[in-house]
Coordinates of C-alpha atoms in Angstrom, one line a residue:
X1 CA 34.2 -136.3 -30.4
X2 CA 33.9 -140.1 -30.7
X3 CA 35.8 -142.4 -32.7
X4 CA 36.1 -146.0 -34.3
X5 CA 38.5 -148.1 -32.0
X6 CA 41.6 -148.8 -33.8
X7 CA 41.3 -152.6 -35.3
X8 CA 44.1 -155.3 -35.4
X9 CA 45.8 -155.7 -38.6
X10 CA 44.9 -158.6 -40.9
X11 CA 46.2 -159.9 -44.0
X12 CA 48.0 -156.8 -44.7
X13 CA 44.8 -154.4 -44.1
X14 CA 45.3 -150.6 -43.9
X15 CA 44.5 -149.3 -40.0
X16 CA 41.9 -147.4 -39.9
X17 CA 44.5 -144.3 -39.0
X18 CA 46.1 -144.6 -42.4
X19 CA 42.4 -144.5 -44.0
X20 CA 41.9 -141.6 -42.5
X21 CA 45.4 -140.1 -43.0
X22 CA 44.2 -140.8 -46.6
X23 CA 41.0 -138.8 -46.6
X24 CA 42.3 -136.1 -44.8
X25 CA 45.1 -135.6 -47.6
X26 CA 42.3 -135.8 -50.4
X27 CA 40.1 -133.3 -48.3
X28 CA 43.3 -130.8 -48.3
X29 CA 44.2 -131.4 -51.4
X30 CA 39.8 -130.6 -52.5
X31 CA 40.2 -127.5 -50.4
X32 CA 43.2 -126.2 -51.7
X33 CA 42.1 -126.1 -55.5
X34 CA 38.6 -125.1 -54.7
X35 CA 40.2 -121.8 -52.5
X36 CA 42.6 -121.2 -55.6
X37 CA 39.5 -121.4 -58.3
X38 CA 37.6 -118.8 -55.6
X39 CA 40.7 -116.7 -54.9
X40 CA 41.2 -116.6 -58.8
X41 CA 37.5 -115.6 -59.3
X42 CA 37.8 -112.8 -56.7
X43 CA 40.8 -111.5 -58.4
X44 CA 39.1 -111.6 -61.7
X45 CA 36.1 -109.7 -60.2
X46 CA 37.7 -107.0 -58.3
X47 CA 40.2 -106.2 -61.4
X48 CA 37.0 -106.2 -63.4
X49 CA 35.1 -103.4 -61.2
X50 CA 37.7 -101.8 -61.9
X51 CA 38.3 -101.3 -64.9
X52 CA 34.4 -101.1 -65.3
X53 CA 34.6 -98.2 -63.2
X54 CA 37.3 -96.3 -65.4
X55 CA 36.0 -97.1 -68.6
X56 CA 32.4 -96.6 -68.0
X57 CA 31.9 -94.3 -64.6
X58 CA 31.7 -91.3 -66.6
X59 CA 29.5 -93.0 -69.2
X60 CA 26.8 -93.6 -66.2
X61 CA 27.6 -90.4 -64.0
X62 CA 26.5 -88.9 -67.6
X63 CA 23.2 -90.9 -67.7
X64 CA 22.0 -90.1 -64.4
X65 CA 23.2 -86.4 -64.7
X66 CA 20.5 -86.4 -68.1
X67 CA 18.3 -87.8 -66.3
X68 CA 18.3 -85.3 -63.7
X69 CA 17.9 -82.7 -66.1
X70 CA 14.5 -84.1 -68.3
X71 CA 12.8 -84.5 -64.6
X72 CA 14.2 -81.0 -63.9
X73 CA 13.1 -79.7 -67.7
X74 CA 9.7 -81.6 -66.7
X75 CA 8.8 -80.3 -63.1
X76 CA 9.4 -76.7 -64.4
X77 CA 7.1 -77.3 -67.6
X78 CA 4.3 -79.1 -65.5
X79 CA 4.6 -77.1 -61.7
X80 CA 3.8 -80.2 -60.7
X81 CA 4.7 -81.0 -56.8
X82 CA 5.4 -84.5 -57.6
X83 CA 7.3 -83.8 -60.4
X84 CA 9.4 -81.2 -58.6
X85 CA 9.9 -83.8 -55.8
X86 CA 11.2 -86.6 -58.1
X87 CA 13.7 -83.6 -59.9
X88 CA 14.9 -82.8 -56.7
X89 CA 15.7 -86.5 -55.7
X90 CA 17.3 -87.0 -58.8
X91 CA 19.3 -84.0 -58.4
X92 CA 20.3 -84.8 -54.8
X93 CA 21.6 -88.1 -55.8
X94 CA 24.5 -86.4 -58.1
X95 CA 25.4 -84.1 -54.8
X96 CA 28.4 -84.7 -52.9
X97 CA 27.9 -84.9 -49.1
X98 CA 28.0 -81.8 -47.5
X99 CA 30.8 -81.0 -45.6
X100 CA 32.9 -83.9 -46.4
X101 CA 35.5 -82.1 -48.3
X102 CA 35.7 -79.2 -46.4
X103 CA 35.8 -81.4 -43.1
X104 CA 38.8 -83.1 -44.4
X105 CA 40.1 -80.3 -46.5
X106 CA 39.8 -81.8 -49.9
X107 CA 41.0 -85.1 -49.2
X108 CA 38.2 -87.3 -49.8
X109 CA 34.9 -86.7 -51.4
X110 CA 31.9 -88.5 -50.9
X111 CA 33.0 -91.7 -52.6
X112 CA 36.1 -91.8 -50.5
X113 CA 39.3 -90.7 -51.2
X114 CA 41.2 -89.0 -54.1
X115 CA 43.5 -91.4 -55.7
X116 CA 46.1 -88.7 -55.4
X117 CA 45.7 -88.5 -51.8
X118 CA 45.6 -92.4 -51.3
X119 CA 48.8 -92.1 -53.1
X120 CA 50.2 -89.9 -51.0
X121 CA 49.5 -92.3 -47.7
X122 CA 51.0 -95.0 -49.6
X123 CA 53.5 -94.0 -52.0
X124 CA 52.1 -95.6 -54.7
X125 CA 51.9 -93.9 -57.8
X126 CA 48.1 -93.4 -58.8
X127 CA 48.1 -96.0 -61.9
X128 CA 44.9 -97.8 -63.7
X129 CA 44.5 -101.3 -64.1
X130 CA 46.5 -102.3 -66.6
X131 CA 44.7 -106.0 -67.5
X132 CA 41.5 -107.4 -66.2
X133 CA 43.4 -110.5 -65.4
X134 CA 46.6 -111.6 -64.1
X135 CA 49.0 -113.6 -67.2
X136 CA 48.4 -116.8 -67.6
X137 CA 52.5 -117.7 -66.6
X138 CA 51.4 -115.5 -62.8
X139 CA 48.4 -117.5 -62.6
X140 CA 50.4 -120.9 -63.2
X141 CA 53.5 -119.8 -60.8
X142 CA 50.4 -118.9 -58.2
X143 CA 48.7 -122.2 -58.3
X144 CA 51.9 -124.1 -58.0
X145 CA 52.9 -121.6 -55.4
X146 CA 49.1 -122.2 -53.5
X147 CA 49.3 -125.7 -53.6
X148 CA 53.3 -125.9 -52.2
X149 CA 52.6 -123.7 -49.3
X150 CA 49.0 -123.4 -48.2
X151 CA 48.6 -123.3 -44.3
X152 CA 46.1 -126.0 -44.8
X153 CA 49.0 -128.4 -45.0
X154 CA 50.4 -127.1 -41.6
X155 CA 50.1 -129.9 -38.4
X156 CA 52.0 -127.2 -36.0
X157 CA 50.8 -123.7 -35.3
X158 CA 54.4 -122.3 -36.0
X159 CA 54.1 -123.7 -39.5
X160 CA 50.9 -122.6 -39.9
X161 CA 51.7 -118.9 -39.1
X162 CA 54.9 -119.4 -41.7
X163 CA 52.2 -120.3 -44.2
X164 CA 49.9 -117.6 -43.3
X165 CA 52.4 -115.0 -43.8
X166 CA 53.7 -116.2 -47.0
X167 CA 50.6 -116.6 -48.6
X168 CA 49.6 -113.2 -47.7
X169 CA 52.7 -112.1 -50.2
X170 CA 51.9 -114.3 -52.8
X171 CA 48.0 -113.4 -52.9
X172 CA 49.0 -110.1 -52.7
X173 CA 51.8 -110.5 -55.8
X174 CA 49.3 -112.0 -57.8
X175 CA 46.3 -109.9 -57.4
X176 CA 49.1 -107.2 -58.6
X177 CA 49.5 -109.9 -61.7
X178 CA 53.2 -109.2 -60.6
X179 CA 55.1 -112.4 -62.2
X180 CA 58.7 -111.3 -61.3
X181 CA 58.1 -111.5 -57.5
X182 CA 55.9 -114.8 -58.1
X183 CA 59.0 -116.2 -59.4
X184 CA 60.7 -114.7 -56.1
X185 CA 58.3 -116.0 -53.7
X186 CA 58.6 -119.5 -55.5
X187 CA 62.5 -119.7 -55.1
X188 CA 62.4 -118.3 -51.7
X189 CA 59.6 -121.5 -50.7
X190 CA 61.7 -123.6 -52.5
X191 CA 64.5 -123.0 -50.4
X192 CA 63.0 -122.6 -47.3
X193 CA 62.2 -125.1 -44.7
X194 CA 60.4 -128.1 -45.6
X195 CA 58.8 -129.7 -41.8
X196 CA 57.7 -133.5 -42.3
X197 CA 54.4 -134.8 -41.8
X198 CA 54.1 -136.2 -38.2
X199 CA 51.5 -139.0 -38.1
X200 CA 48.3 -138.0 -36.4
X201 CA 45.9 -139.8 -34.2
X202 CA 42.5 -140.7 -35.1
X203 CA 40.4 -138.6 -33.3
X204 CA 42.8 -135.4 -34.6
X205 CA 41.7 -136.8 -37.9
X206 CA 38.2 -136.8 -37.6
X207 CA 38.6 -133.3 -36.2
X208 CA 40.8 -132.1 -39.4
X209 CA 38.3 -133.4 -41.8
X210 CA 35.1 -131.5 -39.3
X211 CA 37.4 -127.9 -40.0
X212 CA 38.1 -128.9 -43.6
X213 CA 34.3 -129.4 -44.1
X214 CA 33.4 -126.3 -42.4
X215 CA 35.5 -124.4 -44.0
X216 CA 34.4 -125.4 -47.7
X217 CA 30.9 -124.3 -46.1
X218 CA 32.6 -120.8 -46.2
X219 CA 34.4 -120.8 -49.3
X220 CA 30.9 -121.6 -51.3
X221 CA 29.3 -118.8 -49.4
X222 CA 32.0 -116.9 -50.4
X223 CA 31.9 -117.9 -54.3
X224 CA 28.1 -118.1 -54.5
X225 CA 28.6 -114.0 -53.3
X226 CA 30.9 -113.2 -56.3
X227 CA 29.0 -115.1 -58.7
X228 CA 25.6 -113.8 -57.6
X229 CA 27.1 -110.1 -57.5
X230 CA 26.7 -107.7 -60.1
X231 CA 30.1 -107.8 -61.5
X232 CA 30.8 -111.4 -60.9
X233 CA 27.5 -111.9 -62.9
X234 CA 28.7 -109.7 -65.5
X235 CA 32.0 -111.1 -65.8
X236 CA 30.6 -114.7 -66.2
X237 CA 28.8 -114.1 -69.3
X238 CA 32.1 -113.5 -70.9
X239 CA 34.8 -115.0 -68.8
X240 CA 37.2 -115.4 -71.7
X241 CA 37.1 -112.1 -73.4
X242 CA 35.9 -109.8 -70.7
X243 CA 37.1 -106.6 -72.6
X244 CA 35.1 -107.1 -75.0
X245 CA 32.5 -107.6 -72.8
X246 CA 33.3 -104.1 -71.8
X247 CA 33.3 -102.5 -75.4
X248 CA 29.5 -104.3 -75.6
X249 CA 28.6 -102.6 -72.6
X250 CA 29.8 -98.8 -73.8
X251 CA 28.4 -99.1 -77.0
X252 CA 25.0 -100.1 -75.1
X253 CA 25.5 -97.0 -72.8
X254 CA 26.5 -94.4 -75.8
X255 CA 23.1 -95.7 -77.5
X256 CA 21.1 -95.0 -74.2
X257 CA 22.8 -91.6 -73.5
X258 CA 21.6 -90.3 -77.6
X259 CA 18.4 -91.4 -76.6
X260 CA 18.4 -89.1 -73.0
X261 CA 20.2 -86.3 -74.4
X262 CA 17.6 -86.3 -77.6
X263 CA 14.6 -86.7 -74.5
X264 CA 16.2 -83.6 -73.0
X265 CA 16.3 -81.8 -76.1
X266 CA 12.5 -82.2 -76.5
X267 CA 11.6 -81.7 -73.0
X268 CA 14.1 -78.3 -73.9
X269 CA 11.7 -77.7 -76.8
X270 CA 14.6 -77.5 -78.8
X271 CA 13.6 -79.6 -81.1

């Protein structure tokens, strides 16, 4: 990679090393808060799913179980091969996969396993989510915490690794929304070791900003996926008051599953 020949001082004019020193610190700085607004997005979705899962999983597992049974109720009025075929599609859906709990003697069922075996394997008790969100004091201790001791700030590989590995607890703490060990992980950084800045060459420069570039490139990959996802989607049209988002959604769901179960009932002639 090429760069600009140093020029000679004049009149008290920055080199063009300590421009550059400049950028790069404004490019980390850029990448730091956009990975904390994605990492804090990601969070928000995955908390999200869920508790969409608990509170509405049986509300859907009932919907497509009804609709099973009105194909079902239909094929046998009509005899009609098509009809039987979509009923038996339907029905198949609901099945688990064969074999799969007896192959790993009820363990795991076809969406994976049983929370009380993943409990088991990690001695964690088998607890739901208890907010969609972290607090708003674990989300302040993990910003300030992100912005101290990102590996982005790192110039040797040792520190770097440091980073890494302390970020890894503090990401983990606070998808956990876990403010006591926040508070930990910000008194251990604070009195941990703090490695100075070593000035950098130009061409190491131009080479920081290339990785810092690419990896924004990544990160709005990354965010356009959670946005563009079904749950990210969701979550966005009510990012301030997501449970109630949720209650919308039941309430939605309960009218639709009157309506199947009434369907059934006429397809029943029970009514």
């Amino acid at each position: 990679m090429t760069t600009p020949e140093a020029e000679p001082e004049q009149g008290g004019a920055p080199r063009p090393e300590e421009r550059l020193e400049r950028a790069v610190r404004a490019a980390e700085q850029a990448l730091i808060e956009y990975e904390i607004a994605v990492e804090t997005f990601r969070v928000e979705v995955e908390n999200f799913s869920r508790l969409h899962e608990q509170r509405l999983g049986s509300m859907y597992a009932r919907l497509e179980e009804l609709e099973a049974q009105i194909l079902e109720a239909r094929a046998a009025r009509t005899q009609d091969p098509e009809d039987r075929r979509r009923a038996d599609e339907a029905r198949a859906r609901l099945l688990p996969i064969p074999g799969v709990e007896e192959l790993l003697h009820g363990w795991m069922d076809g969406d994976g396993l049983f929370p009380e075996a993943s409990a088991m394997l990690t001695d964690r008790a088998v607890r739901p989510p208890q907010r969609v969100r972290p607090s708003e004091e674990a989300r302040r201790l993990y910003r300030e915490l992100a912005r101290k001791a990102h590996p982005d700030l790192a110039q040797e590989e040792d520190e770097r690794v440091r980073r890494e590995e302390f970020i890894t607890r503090v990401n983990a703490a606070y998808a956990r929304g876990d403010e006591k060990e926040l508070r930990e992980l910000a008194g251990e950084w604070a009195a941990g070791p703090t490695p100075e800045r070593r000035p950098s060459r130009a061409e190491e420069l131009y080479d920081r900003l290339e990785w810092l570039a690419q990896r924004k490139e990544l990160l709005t990959v990354l965010a356009k996926e959670l946005e563009e996802g079904a749950i990210g989607s969701m979550l966005r049209l009510a990012p301030d008051d997501p449970d109630r988002l949720l209650e919308e959604i039941a309430e939605q769901l309960a009218a639709q599953v009157g309506e199947r179960e009434a369907e059934l009932a006429a397809a029943l002639g029970q009514t």
